[in-house]
Amino acid sequence: MAEDVPTSDRDWRRWSLAGFGFVLFVFLFVISTAKPESVFANPVDSTYPLILVLGVTGAGITAAQQEYAPAEIWSLTRWAGVVTAIFGGLSLWGVFLVLRAGGSTTIAVNIVTAVIATGAGIGIVLGEYDRRRRQESTRAELVETAVKNAMDGVAILNADEEYIIVNQAHADLYRYDDPDAMVGETWRMCYESATVDKFEDEVLPTLAEAGVWRGEAEGIRADGTTFPQELSLTTLNDGGMVCVVRDISNRVEREQELKSTTNLLSTLVESIPAGILAEDNDRRMLFTNQAFCDLFDIEASPEELVGSDCEAAANRFKDLFVDSERFIERTNQSVAKQTSIEREEFDLVDGRTLERRAVPVELDSDEMGYLWVYNDVTERTQYERRLNALHETTRKLMTATSPEAIATHTIDAANDILELPLNGIHLYDDVEGGLVPVAWSSETEDVVGKPPTFTPSDGAAWETFESGESRIFDDVTDAEEVYNPNTPIRSELHLPLGEHGVFLVGETTPDAFDQTDVTLAKLLATNVETALDRAADERELRERERELRQQNEQLEEFASVLSHDLRNPLNVAQGRTEFLDVDDQEEHLAAIRRAHDRMETLIEDVLTLARQGQTVGETTVIPIQRTLTRAWSHVDTGTASIDAAIDLEIEADESRLQQLFENLFRNAIEHGGDNVTVRVDTLADGTGFYVADDGPGIPPDEQETIFDHGYSTTTEGTGFGLAIVQQVVRAHGWSITVTESTDGGARFEIRGMTPIGDGHD
């Protein structure tokens, strides 16, 4: 409150006690002049009051110079003044008694001065006591207010270790509704016996010696549950102590979670086969694992490497890399630019291959660090290289033209790529009736001699061929169907090649094949089987082509016979008939001419079948309406009619398509008569067109044979017209079916073309 007093008021109060001492000195000096003798006649009489007055003045000056508040000095002054006045009044009663008893004035004055000076001194003492009492009371109030309003649990204990002040937060921690429930009890109520023993044996002696103790303990609540706490104890002058408690359950739980997570991550990192290294912004190692040390043959433990210089370490280990300069350059470049490395590989001089990844990481200090991950990918790299080499071998296999060449390429691949030198291929031979060795490695012949031919009674190899299933023998001595019980081969891999044979691989030690060996060997066997299938298909194709060429040559020869040996005599017969002029033989001559015409048509149809076959020439986009109109004009239609208004364009050989329409039109007229009506239109589903007539139709039991060569139901037909139609259809890749038309006649449906334009609704 003193700070709120104006400066001028504050200043005079600060010097009030010193001024009171000066005034008192003057006052006593004046009183002393009432003595009959001089004031200094007997100095001993004035010594006591003088000392007290000077003490009051000195105390005032001292208080003004120290950290006393002006209000406190003014309070001392008031106390000194009041007590001095009281003592002054009492001294007057003493003077009265002295004088009445006949005492001297000197004695009376001495009594007054001594009593007044004593009152001033006592007043100052009482004032200081009052000041300190009020100061302690204020301090106690402040402490109690602070304790009760503290967020942490705070309690004050007396020298008997009993609670005298407990705030609500402290009571809440121990789940007491009212803090007063704890007052008067000892701190031992808040802990289990084991914890109490620890406090008495360890904590309290330390507290008594140091005056303060901080640590953690486990408290027990009113309901019997426990909780971890952070505890601070401070001793008081009276032997008591201040206790501050904080519930750290959340922190302990977080620490436990963090510890569990850290342990999990540490275990995970240590379990990962990859080498891991973390470095800070100064390229000092923060962390590494044992896998990293193992990759680079580092004898020191991961813990010993923490704090080491990563840049210097990289320069020490660079000689392990085939391209050491690239390793150092890429490392320094990535760190300097803080860029990530997705995947990069480095070959080591010892034949291994390391794959490295890196990513910049933000550290707690807002600085950037770097995390490196190294993996030994030697097996994967070798596998990929062998796989690529097998792909190259596959190309060779697919270009080989004979089983022997395919087998030779396979043996070479098994030796050079799979590193399986004991191998051989056995292909099935009908003549031998077994699996004949076609190709084998020189190492195989060195170990077992020339491979045998396996027949149906010759054990495991034949079983693999028949079942078509791969078989792995970790130790052939344990197999029942072994071909040669005394063979030096211990491990065998039998791989089927489909209907062609088997691919056999061996080793002189048991359990010699790992998963990679088996996988790559199976892949090679699959490719060999495909190559053998292709070679067999090509052999069949070449044989078929040879047969077709032979058939074509025979057909061409047949066509030449028709053209020369049949047509020339026919032309002679037709010419001679024209010279005959026998009127009464006209009926017979007409029959002869019709026979000649039929023979001419027959020859033309056979030539068409023989020479054109099931092939087409150049295809173009053709309007069907134009082609069928042209075909109708080339047929002797007589009084027959056509109903066709088809707006459809397709891609076809126009001459062959016109031939198709001509033959279908002739077929309709030959079977339906001169008054037949032919209709051409687009199929409802838009996939083609149909040609229908209103003739007698085709019986259902004959619809399957109408396209056979020589089929005809009329004496005028050659039996080749519909066969030619089918050839044209097949040559274009279409299909044709016959059914009954809506008028009861025949309906031919041609499908499979891609319409380019169609106006059909």
PDB file of N, CA and C in Angstrom, residues 171 362 365 378 595 759:
ATOM      1  N   ALA A 171      -6.002 -32.471  -2.163  1.00  0.00           N
ATOM      2  CA  ALA A 171      -7.049 -33.410  -1.756  1.00  0.00           C
ATOM      3  C   ALA A 171      -7.610 -34.157  -2.959  1.00  0.00           C
ATOM      4  N   GLU A 362      13.765 -34.003 -41.021  1.00  0.00           N
ATOM      5  CA  GLU A 362      13.810 -32.824 -40.156  1.00  0.00           C
ATOM      6  C   GLU A 362      14.034 -33.279 -38.726  1.00  0.00           C
ATOM      7  N   SER A 365      15.741 -30.095 -33.693  1.00  0.00           N
ATOM      8  CA  SER A 365      16.320 -28.749 -33.622  1.00  0.00           C
ATOM      9  C   SER A 365      16.041 -27.929 -34.864  1.00  0.00           C
ATOM     10  N   THR A 378      22.482 -58.482 -53.981  1.00  0.00           N
ATOM     11  CA  THR A 378      23.306 -59.315 -54.854  1.00  0.00           C
ATOM     12  C   THR A 378      22.493 -60.440 -55.471  1.00  0.00           C
ATOM     13  N   ALA A 595     -26.299 -80.629-124.852  1.00  0.00           N
ATOM     14  CA  ALA A 595     -25.275 -81.436-124.188  1.00  0.00           C
ATOM     15  C   ALA A 595     -23.922 -80.745-124.248  1.00  0.00           C
ATOM     16  N   GLY A 759     -28.410 -48.719 -95.353  1.00  0.00           N
ATOM     17  CA  GLY A 759     -29.609 -47.910 -95.270  1.00  0.00           C
ATOM     18  C   GLY A 759     -30.820 -48.690 -94.909  1.00  0.00           C
TER      19      GLY A 759
END
